[in-house]
Amino acid sequence: MAAPACVRLPVPTDFDAIIVGAGVAGLSAAHALTAKGRRILVLEARSRIGGRAWTDANSLGVPFDQGAHWLHNAEHNSFTQLAKDRGLALKVADTSDRQLYCAGKVLSDENATLRMNKATSDLERRMFIPSILPGDSSLAPFLSGDEWRDAMIGIAAFSLGAQPDRISFEDFLSLEDGEERTVSGGYGALVAAVFKSVPVRLDHRVALVDWHHRNRIAVSGQWGSATARHVIIAVPPTVLASGGIRFSPDLPQAKAEALGKFTVGQFLKVGFRFEGMGNRLPEYHADICRLASGNLEMLVADQFDPVLTLIASGDLASELARQDIAGRRAYAIERVTQTLGKNAAGRLGAVISYDWAADPLSLGSFSTVSPGSGNARRKFAQPLQGRVHFAGDAAPGSFATTVYGAHLSGLKAARQAERELAR
């Protein structure tokens, strides 16, 4: 009874906006609404923020990005300046800093560059001639049997986490290419630093969003419940499609169908502590012949720390995901041996790997749409009754599938909510 009155006050349960998910989209929305003076509640099922932007600083003794690694479209990306503001080093991830192979044999850079440029030019002509544009089909029709041209298709498929026949050509064309950079300390660590002031309730998994009332939306889970005038759902569409969060009433049919158009964009990294090499390795190592045949993988040497990572994509990533860490390690060592030699493989130390597709809170590394999906991204992002908003890397735009795209989507959802709140 002698305790101060403020200690006995109940925790607020009614807010201007509730944000479900503290990945980059949710954190960006929360930060923007807080700046407008809005009372917000951020609920995160994990015990950390950042979602799939996650830097593990412990397992290898140096920072390792389990998820997002490159600052895509760095010339536009807000996180580029945010890194500079914090005094973090940035390096351009130049794709010319590479070594190419065929069946494990080193290719001369001059010849490889000429053939790669020619294959790329040939593909661009085919892709942008309106008379043969295949509409919203897949990337598969562009496979021709020409090894270099098919390898370029393989690289495109690698970047989107799926085999060519499962990537929407229309979606592929909508994405903007640009400069890529890496940041010292890791992308996930940068995200955590940028949004450290955002108040987040961790380990608060949302089970139900009840939006049938006109003036308040109820959000609940084992932790309890809360209400708000607006809710921003910053959760991957694959999770929503799986029923990871229930809605009452059910989502409209058009929204549910759009969610079903998203597929698992699958990356699987096998990262190693990599010590003792006298000379610096090129950043990228790719086997053109394997990429052309659909084995979507690359070796990436970290630009800041002694780390070598095998990154598998698409079907190969799914195959590796079915193996335990010992199986993934054995495969990666075999590929390093075939590519860089026994001496390099012998310098591999501690290993780390995480399967985002098996994580029930992500169900994929990012959100890819399948052929024939049409405007699934746009339908995903459409609000319900102007009160339930959706954000994330799945939202439409030139930067979809990226951290920066998720950031922009979160800001857009916050603006939508703020306009209504200001009325």
Short mmCIF file of C-alpha atoms in Angstrom, two decimals:
data_model
loop_
_atom_site.label_atom_id
_atom_site.label_comp_id
_atom_site.label_asym_id
_atom_site.label_seq_id
_atom_site.Cartn_x
_atom_site.Cartn_y
_atom_site.Cartn_z
CA MET A 1 0.00 0.00 0.00
CA ALA A 2 2.96 2.28 0.61
CA ALA A 3 4.25 1.86 -2.95
CA PRO A 4 4.04 4.90 -5.25
CA ALA A 5 0.77 5.13 -7.14
CA CYS A 6 2.54 4.90 -10.50
CA VAL A 7 3.78 1.41 -9.66
CA ARG A 8 0.23 0.19 -9.17
CA LEU A 9 -1.13 1.62 -12.41
CA PRO A 10 -2.02 -1.04 -15.00
CA VAL A 11 0.04 -1.34 -18.15
CA PRO A 12 -1.72 0.59 -20.95
CA THR A 13 -3.72 -1.63 -23.27
CA ASP A 14 -5.10 0.90 -25.75
CA PHE A 15 -2.94 2.63 -28.36
CA ASP A 16 -3.04 4.71 -31.49
CA ALA A 17 -1.27 1.93 -33.37
CA ILE A 18 -0.01 -1.58 -32.72
CA ILE A 19 2.85 -2.89 -34.84
CA VAL A 20 3.09 -6.66 -35.13
CA GLY A 21 6.67 -7.67 -35.88
CA ALA A 22 9.95 -5.90 -35.06
CA GLY A 23 11.78 -6.60 -38.28
CA VAL A 24 12.96 -3.63 -40.32
CA ALA A 25 9.48 -2.81 -41.66
CA GLY A 26 7.87 -2.84 -38.22
CA LEU A 27 10.71 -0.91 -36.60
CA SER A 28 10.64 1.72 -39.35
CA ALA A 29 6.90 2.18 -38.94
CA ALA A 30 7.22 2.38 -35.16
CA HIS A 31 10.02 4.94 -35.34
CA ALA A 32 8.03 7.14 -37.75
CA LEU A 33 4.84 7.05 -35.67
CA THR A 34 6.72 7.74 -32.45
CA ALA A 35 8.24 10.82 -34.09
CA LYS A 36 4.66 12.01 -34.71
CA GLY A 37 3.88 11.66 -31.01
CA ARG A 38 1.65 8.61 -31.43
CA ARG A 39 1.14 6.06 -28.67
CA ILE A 40 2.34 2.78 -30.12
CA LEU A 41 2.89 -0.80 -29.07
CA VAL A 42 5.41 -3.00 -30.89
CA LEU A 43 4.97 -6.75 -30.41
CA GLU A 44 7.75 -9.14 -31.42
CA ALA A 45 7.59 -12.92 -31.16
CA ARG A 46 11.37 -13.34 -31.09
CA SER A 47 13.66 -12.51 -28.21
CA ARG A 48 15.48 -9.91 -30.36
CA ILE A 49 14.68 -7.24 -32.92
CA GLY A 50 15.66 -7.12 -36.58
CA GLY A 51 13.87 -10.16 -38.01
CA ARG A 52 15.96 -11.56 -40.85
CA ALA A 53 18.54 -8.81 -40.41
CA TRP A 54 20.47 -10.60 -37.68
CA THR A 55 24.17 -10.43 -36.93
CA ASP A 56 25.52 -13.29 -34.80
CA ALA A 57 28.60 -11.88 -33.08
CA ASN A 58 29.43 -14.94 -30.99
CA SER A 59 29.42 -18.23 -32.89
CA LEU A 60 32.48 -17.51 -35.07
CA GLY A 61 34.13 -14.98 -32.78
CA VAL A 62 33.51 -12.27 -35.41
CA PRO A 63 30.27 -10.74 -36.74
CA PHE A 64 28.35 -13.02 -39.10
CA ASP A 65 25.12 -12.00 -40.81
CA GLN A 66 22.80 -14.98 -40.61
CA GLY A 67 20.37 -13.19 -42.89
CA ALA A 68 20.72 -9.92 -44.79
CA HIS A 69 24.37 -9.18 -45.65
CA TRP A 70 24.56 -6.68 -48.52
CA LEU A 71 23.23 -3.14 -48.49
CA HIS A 72 21.46 -3.47 -51.83
CA ASN A 73 20.93 -0.32 -53.94
CA ALA A 74 23.43 1.41 -51.69
CA GLU A 75 23.23 4.67 -53.63
CA HIS A 76 19.56 4.96 -52.54
CA ASN A 77 19.59 2.88 -49.38
CA SER A 78 19.00 4.93 -46.21
CA PHE A 79 21.16 2.53 -44.22
CA THR A 80 24.22 3.64 -46.17
CA GLN A 81 24.10 7.10 -44.58
CA LEU A 82 23.03 5.67 -41.24
CA ALA A 83 26.18 3.52 -41.23
CA LYS A 84 28.32 6.54 -42.09
CA ASP A 85 26.69 8.54 -39.29
CA ARG A 86 27.85 5.87 -36.85
CA GLY A 87 31.39 5.86 -38.18
CA LEU A 88 31.09 2.35 -39.62
CA ALA A 89 33.26 1.34 -42.54
CA LEU A 90 31.55 0.53 -45.83
CA LYS A 91 33.03 -1.35 -48.77
CA VAL A 92 31.65 -1.63 -52.28
CA ALA A 93 30.71 -5.24 -53.05
CA ASP A 94 32.08 -5.07 -56.58
CA THR A 95 31.05 -8.08 -58.68
CA SER A 96 34.22 -7.61 -60.71
CA ASP A 97 36.10 -8.70 -57.58
CA ARG A 98 35.56 -12.33 -58.50
CA GLN A 99 37.08 -15.57 -59.65
CA LEU A 100 35.06 -17.68 -62.09
CA TYR A 101 35.37 -21.40 -62.65
CA CYS A 102 33.96 -24.15 -64.85
CA ALA A 103 33.83 -27.63 -63.36
CA GLY A 104 36.32 -26.47 -60.75
CA LYS A 105 38.85 -25.13 -63.28
CA VAL A 106 39.87 -21.51 -63.06
CA LEU A 107 38.79 -19.35 -66.00
CA SER A 108 40.92 -16.47 -67.21
CA ASP A 109 39.35 -13.19 -66.17
CA GLU A 110 39.66 -11.50 -69.58
CA ASN A 111 37.98 -14.29 -71.51
CA ALA A 112 35.36 -14.84 -68.81
CA THR A 113 34.46 -11.14 -68.73
CA LEU A 114 34.04 -11.00 -72.51
CA ARG A 115 31.78 -14.06 -72.55
CA MET A 116 29.78 -12.87 -69.55
CA ASN A 117 29.20 -9.44 -71.08
CA LYS A 118 28.12 -10.97 -74.38
CA ALA A 119 25.73 -13.39 -72.67
CA THR A 120 24.26 -10.56 -70.60
CA SER A 121 23.75 -8.37 -73.68
CA ASP A 122 22.09 -11.25 -75.55
CA LEU A 123 19.71 -11.86 -72.66
CA GLU A 124 18.83 -8.20 -72.30
CA ARG A 125 17.89 -8.03 -75.97
CA ARG A 126 15.65 -11.07 -75.62
CA MET A 127 14.05 -9.82 -72.42
CA PHE A 128 13.23 -6.36 -73.65
CA ILE A 129 11.95 -7.02 -77.17
CA PRO A 130 8.18 -6.54 -76.76
CA SER A 131 7.24 -8.99 -79.54
CA ILE A 132 8.68 -11.94 -77.62
CA LEU A 133 8.03 -10.75 -74.07
CA PRO A 134 6.41 -13.78 -72.41
CA GLY A 135 4.19 -11.81 -70.05
CA ASP A 136 4.11 -13.07 -66.47
CA SER A 137 5.82 -16.36 -67.17
CA SER A 138 9.01 -17.51 -65.48
CA LEU A 139 12.70 -17.07 -66.21
CA ALA A 140 12.83 -20.63 -67.56
CA PRO A 141 11.93 -19.73 -71.21
CA PHE A 142 15.19 -17.79 -71.40
CA LEU A 143 17.27 -20.91 -70.78
CA SER A 144 18.77 -21.76 -74.15
CA GLY A 145 21.44 -24.40 -73.70
CA ASP A 146 24.15 -21.78 -74.13
CA GLU A 147 26.31 -22.28 -71.05
CA TRP A 148 27.14 -18.64 -70.40
CA ARG A 149 23.66 -17.34 -71.09
CA ASP A 150 22.16 -19.98 -68.83
CA ALA A 151 24.72 -19.13 -66.16
CA MET A 152 23.52 -15.52 -66.22
CA ILE A 153 19.97 -16.78 -65.71
CA GLY A 154 21.35 -18.90 -62.88
CA ILE A 155 22.87 -15.83 -61.23
CA ALA A 156 19.54 -14.00 -61.48
CA ALA A 157 17.75 -17.00 -60.00
CA PHE A 158 20.37 -17.28 -57.26
CA SER A 159 19.67 -13.68 -56.21
CA LEU A 160 15.94 -14.42 -55.86
CA GLY A 161 16.27 -17.68 -53.97
CA ALA A 162 14.49 -20.02 -56.38
CA GLN A 163 14.96 -22.02 -59.57
CA PRO A 164 14.28 -20.13 -62.83
CA ASP A 165 10.94 -21.87 -63.44
CA ARG A 166 9.62 -20.60 -60.09
CA ILE A 167 10.51 -16.93 -60.54
CA SER A 168 7.99 -14.53 -62.03
CA PHE A 169 9.55 -12.78 -65.04
CA GLU A 170 7.33 -9.74 -64.48
CA ASP A 171 8.46 -9.53 -60.86
CA PHE A 172 12.09 -9.92 -61.90
CA LEU A 173 11.79 -6.99 -64.30
CA SER A 174 10.24 -4.78 -61.61
CA LEU A 175 13.29 -4.98 -59.34
CA GLU A 176 16.00 -2.35 -59.56
CA ASP A 177 19.66 -3.28 -59.73
CA GLY A 178 22.29 -1.03 -58.18
CA GLU A 179 25.45 -0.72 -56.15
CA GLU A 180 25.93 -3.09 -53.24
CA ARG A 181 28.01 -2.51 -50.13
CA THR A 182 28.91 -4.37 -46.98
CA VAL A 183 29.23 -2.75 -43.56
CA SER A 184 31.70 -3.44 -40.79
CA GLY A 185 30.12 -5.18 -37.84
CA GLY A 186 27.27 -6.59 -39.91
CA TYR A 187 24.00 -5.38 -41.42
CA GLY A 188 21.92 -6.86 -38.62
CA ALA A 189 24.04 -5.06 -36.01
CA LEU A 190 23.52 -1.80 -37.90
CA VAL A 191 19.75 -2.32 -37.88
CA ALA A 192 19.80 -3.08 -34.14
CA ALA A 193 21.79 0.10 -33.47
CA VAL A 194 19.58 2.32 -35.62
CA PHE A 195 16.38 1.20 -33.88
CA LYS A 196 17.66 0.57 -30.35
CA SER A 197 15.48 3.40 -28.99
CA VAL A 198 12.24 1.89 -30.32
CA PRO A 199 10.33 0.30 -27.40
CA VAL A 200 9.57 -3.32 -28.26
CA ARG A 201 7.90 -6.03 -26.23
CA LEU A 202 9.93 -9.12 -27.03
CA ASP A 203 8.63 -12.69 -26.73
CA HIS A 204 5.10 -11.39 -27.44
CA ARG A 205 3.77 -13.60 -30.20
CA VAL A 206 0.48 -12.46 -31.71
CA ALA A 207 -2.09 -15.20 -32.26
CA LEU A 208 -5.21 -13.24 -33.26
CA VAL A 209 -6.08 -9.92 -34.88
CA ASP A 210 -9.76 -9.11 -34.37
CA TRP A 211 -10.72 -6.31 -36.76
CA HIS A 212 -14.49 -6.65 -36.85
CA HIS A 213 -15.15 -3.55 -34.69
CA ARG A 214 -15.22 -0.21 -36.48
CA ASN A 215 -13.40 1.88 -33.88
CA ARG A 216 -10.85 -0.48 -32.30
CA ILE A 217 -8.80 -3.49 -33.40
CA ALA A 218 -7.93 -6.12 -30.79
CA VAL A 219 -4.62 -7.97 -30.88
CA SER A 220 -4.01 -10.90 -28.56
CA GLY A 221 -1.74 -13.80 -27.65
CA GLN A 222 -0.68 -15.80 -24.61
CA TRP A 223 0.75 -12.57 -23.17
CA GLY A 224 -2.71 -10.94 -23.07
CA SER A 225 -4.43 -8.46 -25.35
CA ALA A 226 -4.38 -4.82 -26.44
CA THR A 227 -6.42 -2.57 -28.70
CA ALA A 228 -5.63 0.23 -31.12
CA ARG A 229 -7.18 2.38 -33.81
CA HIS A 230 -4.70 1.01 -36.36
CA VAL A 231 -2.58 -2.13 -36.68
CA ILE A 232 0.45 -2.62 -38.91
CA ILE A 233 1.20 -6.25 -39.74
CA ALA A 234 4.92 -6.48 -40.48
CA VAL A 235 5.06 -10.25 -40.88
CA PRO A 236 6.10 -12.24 -44.01
CA PRO A 237 3.24 -13.30 -46.27
CA THR A 238 4.38 -16.93 -46.06
CA VAL A 239 3.73 -16.82 -42.31
CA LEU A 240 0.32 -15.20 -42.79
CA ALA A 241 -0.62 -17.73 -45.49
CA SER A 242 0.31 -20.59 -43.16
CA GLY A 243 -2.11 -19.33 -40.50
CA GLY A 244 0.67 -18.14 -38.20
CA ILE A 245 -1.67 -15.30 -37.22
CA ARG A 246 -5.45 -15.69 -37.28
CA PHE A 247 -7.77 -12.90 -38.35
CA SER A 248 -11.37 -12.36 -37.26
CA PRO A 249 -13.18 -12.04 -39.55
CA ASP A 250 -11.08 -14.00 -42.03
CA LEU A 251 -9.01 -12.05 -44.51
CA PRO A 252 -10.87 -11.15 -47.72
CA GLN A 253 -10.51 -13.73 -50.48
CA ALA A 254 -8.39 -11.44 -52.68
CA LYS A 255 -5.94 -10.86 -49.85
CA ALA A 256 -5.77 -14.56 -48.97
CA GLU A 257 -5.20 -15.51 -52.62
CA ALA A 258 -2.43 -12.92 -52.91
CA LEU A 259 -0.68 -14.35 -49.85
CA GLY A 260 -0.81 -17.78 -51.45
CA LYS A 261 1.11 -16.47 -54.48
CA PHE A 262 4.27 -15.97 -52.42
CA THR A 263 6.86 -18.70 -52.31
CA VAL A 264 9.85 -19.33 -50.11
CA GLY A 265 12.85 -17.41 -51.33
CA GLN A 266 15.49 -19.73 -49.93
CA PHE A 267 19.08 -18.85 -49.13
CA LEU A 268 21.12 -21.11 -46.90
CA LYS A 269 24.52 -19.97 -45.67
CA VAL A 270 27.25 -22.19 -44.34
CA GLY A 271 29.78 -19.83 -42.79
CA PHE A 272 33.28 -20.68 -41.59
CA ARG A 273 35.93 -18.97 -39.57
CA PHE A 274 38.71 -18.76 -42.17
CA GLU A 275 42.21 -18.00 -40.99
CA GLY A 276 45.76 -17.93 -42.27
CA MET A 277 45.51 -17.22 -45.98
CA GLY A 278 48.49 -15.09 -46.97
CA ASN A 279 46.82 -13.33 -49.88
CA ARG A 280 43.40 -11.71 -49.92
CA LEU A 281 40.76 -13.77 -51.73
CA PRO A 282 38.41 -12.26 -54.32
CA GLU A 283 35.02 -11.59 -52.74
CA TYR A 284 33.01 -13.82 -55.09
CA HIS A 285 33.77 -17.32 -56.36
CA ALA A 286 31.27 -18.84 -58.80
CA ASP A 287 31.30 -21.92 -61.01
CA ILE A 288 29.66 -20.94 -64.30
CA CYS A 289 29.03 -24.53 -65.35
CA ARG A 290 27.27 -25.39 -62.08
CA LEU A 291 25.14 -22.24 -62.21
CA ALA A 292 24.13 -23.04 -65.80
CA SER A 293 23.02 -26.51 -64.73
CA GLY A 294 20.84 -25.17 -61.91
CA ASN A 295 23.19 -25.64 -58.96
CA LEU A 296 22.74 -22.19 -57.47
CA GLU A 297 25.66 -21.49 -55.17
CA MET A 298 28.58 -19.11 -54.58
CA LEU A 299 31.50 -18.80 -52.21
CA VAL A 300 31.81 -15.36 -50.62
CA ALA A 301 34.89 -14.10 -48.78
CA ASP A 302 34.03 -11.48 -46.17
CA GLN A 303 35.63 -8.08 -46.76
CA PHE A 304 36.06 -7.23 -43.08
CA ASP A 305 36.55 -10.41 -41.09
CA PRO A 306 38.17 -13.86 -41.58
CA VAL A 307 34.99 -15.54 -42.78
CA LEU A 308 34.29 -17.68 -45.84
CA THR A 309 30.66 -18.50 -46.63
CA LEU A 310 29.07 -20.94 -49.02
CA ILE A 311 25.68 -19.52 -50.00
CA ALA A 312 23.22 -21.93 -51.57
CA SER A 313 19.97 -20.84 -53.18
CA GLY A 314 16.81 -22.48 -54.49
CA ASP A 315 16.69 -26.29 -54.66
CA LEU A 316 20.27 -26.68 -53.46
CA ALA A 317 19.48 -24.62 -50.36
CA SER A 318 16.46 -26.83 -49.69
CA GLU A 319 18.57 -29.96 -50.06
CA LEU A 320 21.17 -28.64 -47.62
CA ALA A 321 18.44 -27.57 -45.21
CA ARG A 322 17.40 -31.20 -44.87
CA GLN A 323 20.86 -32.06 -43.57
CA ASP A 324 22.19 -31.39 -40.10
CA ILE A 325 25.07 -29.01 -39.49
CA ALA A 326 27.62 -31.81 -39.99
CA GLY A 327 26.17 -32.61 -43.42
CA ARG A 328 26.13 -28.95 -44.45
CA ARG A 329 29.71 -28.55 -43.25
CA ALA A 330 30.86 -31.60 -45.20
CA TYR A 331 29.25 -30.35 -48.40
CA ALA A 332 30.72 -26.87 -48.00
CA ILE A 333 34.20 -28.23 -47.35
CA GLU A 334 33.92 -30.40 -50.47
CA ARG A 335 32.99 -27.36 -52.56
CA VAL A 336 35.79 -25.26 -51.05
CA THR A 337 38.26 -28.04 -51.79
CA GLN A 338 37.11 -28.33 -55.41
CA THR A 339 37.15 -24.58 -55.86
CA LEU A 340 40.02 -23.20 -53.77
CA GLY A 341 42.05 -26.35 -53.07
CA LYS A 342 42.90 -28.49 -50.06
CA ASN A 343 45.06 -25.80 -48.51
CA ALA A 344 42.10 -23.43 -48.24
CA ALA A 345 39.76 -26.15 -47.00
CA GLY A 346 42.26 -27.07 -44.30
CA ARG A 347 41.99 -23.55 -42.87
CA LEU A 348 38.26 -23.71 -42.21
CA GLY A 349 37.41 -23.52 -38.53
CA ALA A 350 34.16 -23.04 -36.63
CA VAL A 351 31.01 -23.39 -38.72
CA ILE A 352 27.57 -21.74 -38.54
CA SER A 353 24.33 -22.17 -40.51
CA TYR A 354 20.69 -21.16 -40.06
CA ASP A 355 17.63 -22.32 -42.02
CA TRP A 356 15.18 -19.44 -42.43
CA ALA A 357 12.68 -21.62 -44.29
CA ALA A 358 12.28 -23.82 -41.20
CA ASP A 359 11.84 -20.83 -38.90
CA PRO A 360 8.08 -20.53 -38.25
CA LEU A 361 8.43 -16.77 -37.81
CA SER A 362 9.88 -16.26 -41.29
CA LEU A 363 9.23 -19.35 -43.49
CA GLY A 364 11.81 -18.19 -46.00
CA SER A 365 14.76 -15.86 -46.44
CA PHE A 366 12.61 -13.31 -48.27
CA SER A 367 9.39 -13.12 -50.25
CA THR A 368 9.46 -14.33 -53.85
CA VAL A 369 6.34 -14.43 -56.02
CA SER A 370 5.68 -17.32 -58.37
CA PRO A 371 4.91 -17.00 -62.10
CA GLY A 372 1.36 -15.93 -62.82
CA SER A 373 1.15 -13.98 -59.56
CA GLY A 374 0.23 -10.75 -61.29
CA ASN A 375 -0.16 -7.97 -58.74
CA ALA A 376 0.25 -10.16 -55.63
CA ARG A 377 2.67 -7.69 -54.05
CA ARG A 378 0.22 -4.82 -54.46
CA LYS A 379 -2.65 -6.85 -53.02
CA PHE A 380 -0.49 -7.93 -50.09
CA ALA A 381 0.18 -4.30 -49.18
CA GLN A 382 -3.41 -3.03 -49.50
CA PRO A 383 -4.88 -2.00 -46.11
CA LEU A 384 -8.10 -3.50 -44.78
CA GLN A 385 -10.76 -0.83 -44.23
CA GLY A 386 -7.95 1.71 -43.96
CA ARG A 387 -7.15 0.38 -40.48
CA VAL A 388 -5.12 -2.83 -40.87
CA HIS A 389 -1.92 -2.18 -42.81
CA PHE A 390 0.66 -4.60 -44.20
CA ALA A 391 4.39 -3.98 -44.58
CA GLY A 392 7.61 -5.83 -45.30
CA ASP A 393 10.01 -6.84 -48.05
CA ALA A 394 7.03 -8.42 -49.86
CA ALA A 395 5.52 -5.01 -50.62
CA PRO A 396 5.65 -3.75 -54.22
CA GLY A 397 8.36 -1.48 -55.54
CA SER A 398 11.77 -1.45 -57.15
CA PHE A 399 13.44 -2.50 -53.90
CA ALA A 400 11.18 -5.44 -52.95
CA THR A 401 12.92 -8.44 -51.33
CA THR A 402 15.51 -6.16 -49.66
CA VAL A 403 16.01 -4.61 -46.24
CA TYR A 404 15.71 -1.18 -47.80
CA GLY A 405 12.45 -2.20 -49.47
CA ALA A 406 11.12 -3.35 -46.08
CA HIS A 407 12.17 0.00 -44.58
CA LEU A 408 10.29 1.96 -47.27
CA SER A 409 7.25 -0.25 -46.84
CA GLY A 410 7.20 0.36 -43.09
CA LEU A 411 7.38 4.11 -43.63
CA LYS A 412 4.52 3.95 -46.13
CA ALA A 413 2.33 1.98 -43.72
CA ALA A 414 3.09 4.53 -41.00
CA ARG A 415 2.06 7.39 -43.31
CA GLN A 416 -1.18 5.62 -44.13
CA ALA A 417 -1.98 5.17 -40.45
CA GLU A 418 -0.92 8.74 -39.55
CA ARG A 419 -3.23 10.25 -42.19
CA GLU A 420 -6.19 8.47 -40.65
CA LEU A 421 -5.14 9.19 -37.09
CA ALA A 422 -4.81 12.90 -37.87
CA ARG A 423 -8.42 13.19 -39.03
#
